Amino acid sequence: MPLADLLAPHDTPERPVRLLIEGGPGVGKTTLLQKIAYDWSTAQCGEQCRSPCILHAFKMLVHLKASDISNCQSFTQAICNAVIPKDASVDEEQVKRMLRSDKTLVLIDSFDEIYDQEKKLLLDVIKGDLLRSTTIVLTSRPGYLKDELRHFDSILQVPEYSQEQLNDYVMRYASQKKISGKDLLDNIQKNQMQVCQNQFNLGILCTLGLIA
């Protein structure tokens, strides 16, 4: 699926305004949000992007971690603290106006990494009590938003690697390093298969040369 299609209508005719991306640790949730932000900022949609491009219909994109919001009194304050340089000629009123727009996309990573007592502001956003018109994309490990799932327009899962994807990753890595892909893959299958179905762990093992 092209990344821009994450923001396209799925089960309803309306474009999702609250989108949850769930997946286990290390499967690529953070990388996915970084890729969305990169594609938006560089206008790199790719040949498969819908026309008109849904991603670039947004005039503003804000990328935050949940921890950026956890100790703030308002979403505006969180953005000013985490994103806006102190010497920038942007005040809180301008940020408020930006956030009220349906042309603003906010990416929030790692909901699962903040304590329950720090979640009130984010939960108000998820429920639509705040930023009702703003499109919010949130990532979390499964099981942390059981009571709030009904507030999301779309819920997507990031799976671990299939056997085919694992093989492809290892062969491409071996090709770049000019080593035997078959030997590398054989060693994974003998020793590290369960661990390496997680993208993050597989990348670490390959990069550090722990798979001989």
GROMACS .gro file of C-alpha atoms in nm, residues 35-188:
model
  154
   35LYS     CA    1   0.869   0.805   0.610
   36ILE     CA    2   0.532   0.980   0.599
   37ALA     CA    3   0.693   1.301   0.728
   38TYR     CA    4   0.979   1.270   0.480
   39ASP     CA    5   0.749   1.211   0.183
   40TRP     CA    6   0.535   1.508   0.282
   41SER     CA    7   0.831   1.742   0.332
   42THR     CA    8   1.007   1.646   0.009
   43ALA     CA    9   0.697   1.595  -0.210
   44GLN     CA   10   0.817   1.242  -0.285
   45CYS     CA   11   0.495   1.052  -0.340
   46GLY     CA   12   0.609   0.797  -0.593
   47GLU     CA   13   0.433   0.661  -0.900
   48GLN     CA   14   0.166   0.478  -0.697
   49CYS     CA   15   0.046   0.791  -0.517
   50ARG     CA   16  -0.322   0.866  -0.569
   51SER     CA   17  -0.425   1.161  -0.779
   52PRO     CA   18  -0.493   1.405  -0.630
   53CYS     CA   19  -0.236   1.322  -0.363
   54ILE     CA   20  -0.402   1.281  -0.025
   55LEU     CA   21  -0.079   1.328   0.170
   56HIS     CA   22   0.002   1.660   0.008
   57ALA     CA   23  -0.349   1.791   0.056
   58PHE     CA   24  -0.220   1.875   0.405
   59LYS     CA   25  -0.063   2.219   0.431
   60MET     CA   26   0.108   2.151   0.764
   61LEU     CA   27   0.258   1.839   0.925
   62VAL     CA   28   0.370   1.808   1.287
   63HIS     CA   29   0.569   1.506   1.408
   64LEU     CA   30   0.580   1.444   1.784
   65LYS     CA   31   0.653   1.171   2.035
   66ALA     CA   32   0.384   1.105   2.294
   67SER     CA   33   0.635   1.204   2.562
   68ASP     CA   34   0.651   1.554   2.408
   69ILE     CA   35   0.286   1.597   2.506
   70SER     CA   36   0.271   1.412   2.837
   71ASN     CA   37   0.375   1.696   3.070
   72CYS     CA   38   0.210   1.983   2.884
   73GLN     CA   39  -0.107   2.172   2.973
   74SER     CA   40  -0.213   2.207   2.609
   75PHE     CA   41  -0.135   2.065   2.268
   76THR     CA   42  -0.026   2.410   2.157
   77GLN     CA   43   0.229   2.421   2.438
   78ALA     CA   44   0.361   2.077   2.339
   79ILE     CA   45   0.422   2.187   1.981
   80CYS     CA   46   0.583   2.515   2.086
   81ASN     CA   47   0.816   2.330   2.323
   82ALA     CA   48   0.906   2.038   2.097
   83VAL     CA   49   0.896   2.179   1.744
   84ILE     CA   50   0.907   2.558   1.729
   85PRO     CA   51   1.254   2.715   1.782
   86LYS     CA   52   1.258   2.967   2.065
   87ASP     CA   53   1.380   3.244   1.834
   88ALA     CA   54   1.114   3.177   1.569
   89SER     CA   55   0.857   3.445   1.498
   90VAL     CA   56   0.569   3.208   1.570
   91ASP     CA   57   0.343   3.254   1.870
   92GLU     CA   58   0.091   3.026   2.037
   93GLU     CA   59  -0.205   3.191   1.864
   94GLN     CA   60  -0.061   3.106   1.525
   95VAL     CA   61  -0.009   2.746   1.635
   96LYS     CA   62  -0.368   2.730   1.762
   97ARG     CA   63  -0.503   2.848   1.427
   98MET     CA   64  -0.289   2.592   1.248
   99LEU     CA   65  -0.415   2.310   1.470
  100ARG     CA   66  -0.779   2.400   1.413
  101SER     CA   67  -0.738   2.348   1.038
  102ASP     CA   68  -0.848   2.029   0.864
  103LYS     CA   69  -0.537   2.076   0.647
  104THR     CA   70  -0.306   1.987   0.937
  105LEU     CA   71  -0.167   1.636   0.989
  106VAL     CA   72  -0.024   1.544   1.331
  107LEU     CA   73   0.190   1.230   1.371
  108ILE     CA   74   0.230   1.106   1.730
  109ASP     CA   75   0.466   0.819   1.805
  110SER     CA   76   0.482   0.575   2.099
  111PHE     CA   77   0.161   0.621   2.296
  112ASP     CA   78   0.254   0.306   2.489
  113GLU     CA   79   0.571   0.465   2.627
  114ILE     CA   80   0.405   0.718   2.858
  115TYR     CA   81   0.249   0.657   3.199
  116ASP     CA   82  -0.129   0.645   3.247
  117GLN     CA   83  -0.130   0.969   3.449
  118GLU     CA   84   0.039   1.146   3.155
  119LYS     CA   85  -0.219   1.044   2.896
  120LYS     CA   86  -0.512   1.276   2.969
  121LEU     CA   87  -0.431   1.536   2.702
  122LEU     CA   88  -0.371   1.270   2.439
  123LEU     CA   89  -0.689   1.083   2.533
  124ASP     CA   90  -0.888   1.406   2.491
  125VAL     CA   91  -0.741   1.438   2.141
  126ILE     CA   92  -0.817   1.075   2.055
  127LYS     CA   93  -1.180   1.116   2.168
  128GLY     CA   94  -1.220   1.431   1.960
  129ASP     CA   95  -1.273   1.657   2.260
  130LEU     CA   96  -0.969   1.849   2.132
  131LEU     CA   97  -0.853   1.906   1.773
  132ARG     CA   98  -1.170   1.754   1.631
  133SER     CA   99  -1.093   1.854   1.271
  134THR     CA  100  -0.720   1.780   1.281
  135THR     CA  101  -0.602   1.449   1.135
  136ILE     CA  102  -0.414   1.249   1.399
  137VAL     CA  103  -0.199   0.943   1.326
  138LEU     CA  104  -0.095   0.763   1.645
  139THR     CA  105   0.133   0.462   1.695
  140SER     CA  106   0.127   0.220   1.986
  141ARG     CA  107   0.200  -0.136   2.082
  142PRO     CA  108  -0.117  -0.350   2.092
  143GLY     CA  109  -0.329  -0.353   2.406
  144TYR     CA  110  -0.270   0.002   2.530
  145LEU     CA  111  -0.586   0.159   2.383
  146LYS     CA  112  -0.852  -0.108   2.438
  147ASP     CA  113  -1.117   0.130   2.570
  148GLU     CA  114  -1.042   0.399   2.311
  149LEU     CA  115  -1.043   0.189   1.993
  150ARG     CA  116  -1.398   0.299   1.911
  151HIS     CA  117  -1.276   0.655   1.861
  152PHE     CA  118  -1.048   0.564   1.569
  153ASP     CA  119  -1.173   0.577   1.211
  154SER     CA  120  -0.905   0.330   1.097
  155ILE     CA  121  -0.682   0.082   1.281
  156LEU     CA  122  -0.387  -0.068   1.096
  157GLN     CA  123  -0.148  -0.341   1.206
  158VAL     CA  124   0.225  -0.351   1.128
  159PRO     CA  125   0.313  -0.724   1.121
  160GLU     CA  126   0.647  -0.891   1.180
  161TYR     CA  127   0.842  -1.016   0.880
  162SER     CA  128   0.704  -1.311   0.688
  163GLN     CA  129   0.950  -1.577   0.577
  164GLU     CA  130   0.958  -1.427   0.228
  165GLN     CA  131   1.030  -1.076   0.360
  166LEU     CA  132   1.300  -1.208   0.594
  167ASN     CA  133   1.470  -1.386   0.305
  168ASP     CA  134   1.454  -1.076   0.087
  169TYR     CA  135   1.601  -0.852   0.361
  170VAL     CA  136   1.889  -1.090   0.427
  171MET     CA  137   1.971  -1.136   0.058
  172ARG     CA  138   1.973  -0.761  -0.005
  173TYR     CA  139   2.192  -0.705   0.301
  174ALA     CA  140   2.434  -0.976   0.188
  175SER     CA  141   2.448  -0.828  -0.162
  176GLN     CA  142   2.540  -0.485  -0.024
  177LYS     CA  143   2.812  -0.636   0.196
  178LYS     CA  144   2.932  -0.869  -0.080
  179ILE     CA  145   2.896  -1.180   0.135
  180SER     CA  146   2.714  -1.508   0.079
  181GLY     CA  147   2.341  -1.455   0.118
  182LYS     CA  148   2.281  -1.829   0.135
  183ASP     CA  149   2.526  -1.877   0.421
  184LEU     CA  150   2.378  -1.582   0.609
  185LEU     CA  151   2.026  -1.710   0.563
  186ASP     CA  152   2.120  -2.066   0.662
  187ASN     CA  153   2.270  -1.937   0.986
  188ILE     CA  154   1.956  -1.738   1.066
   0.00000   0.00000   0.00000
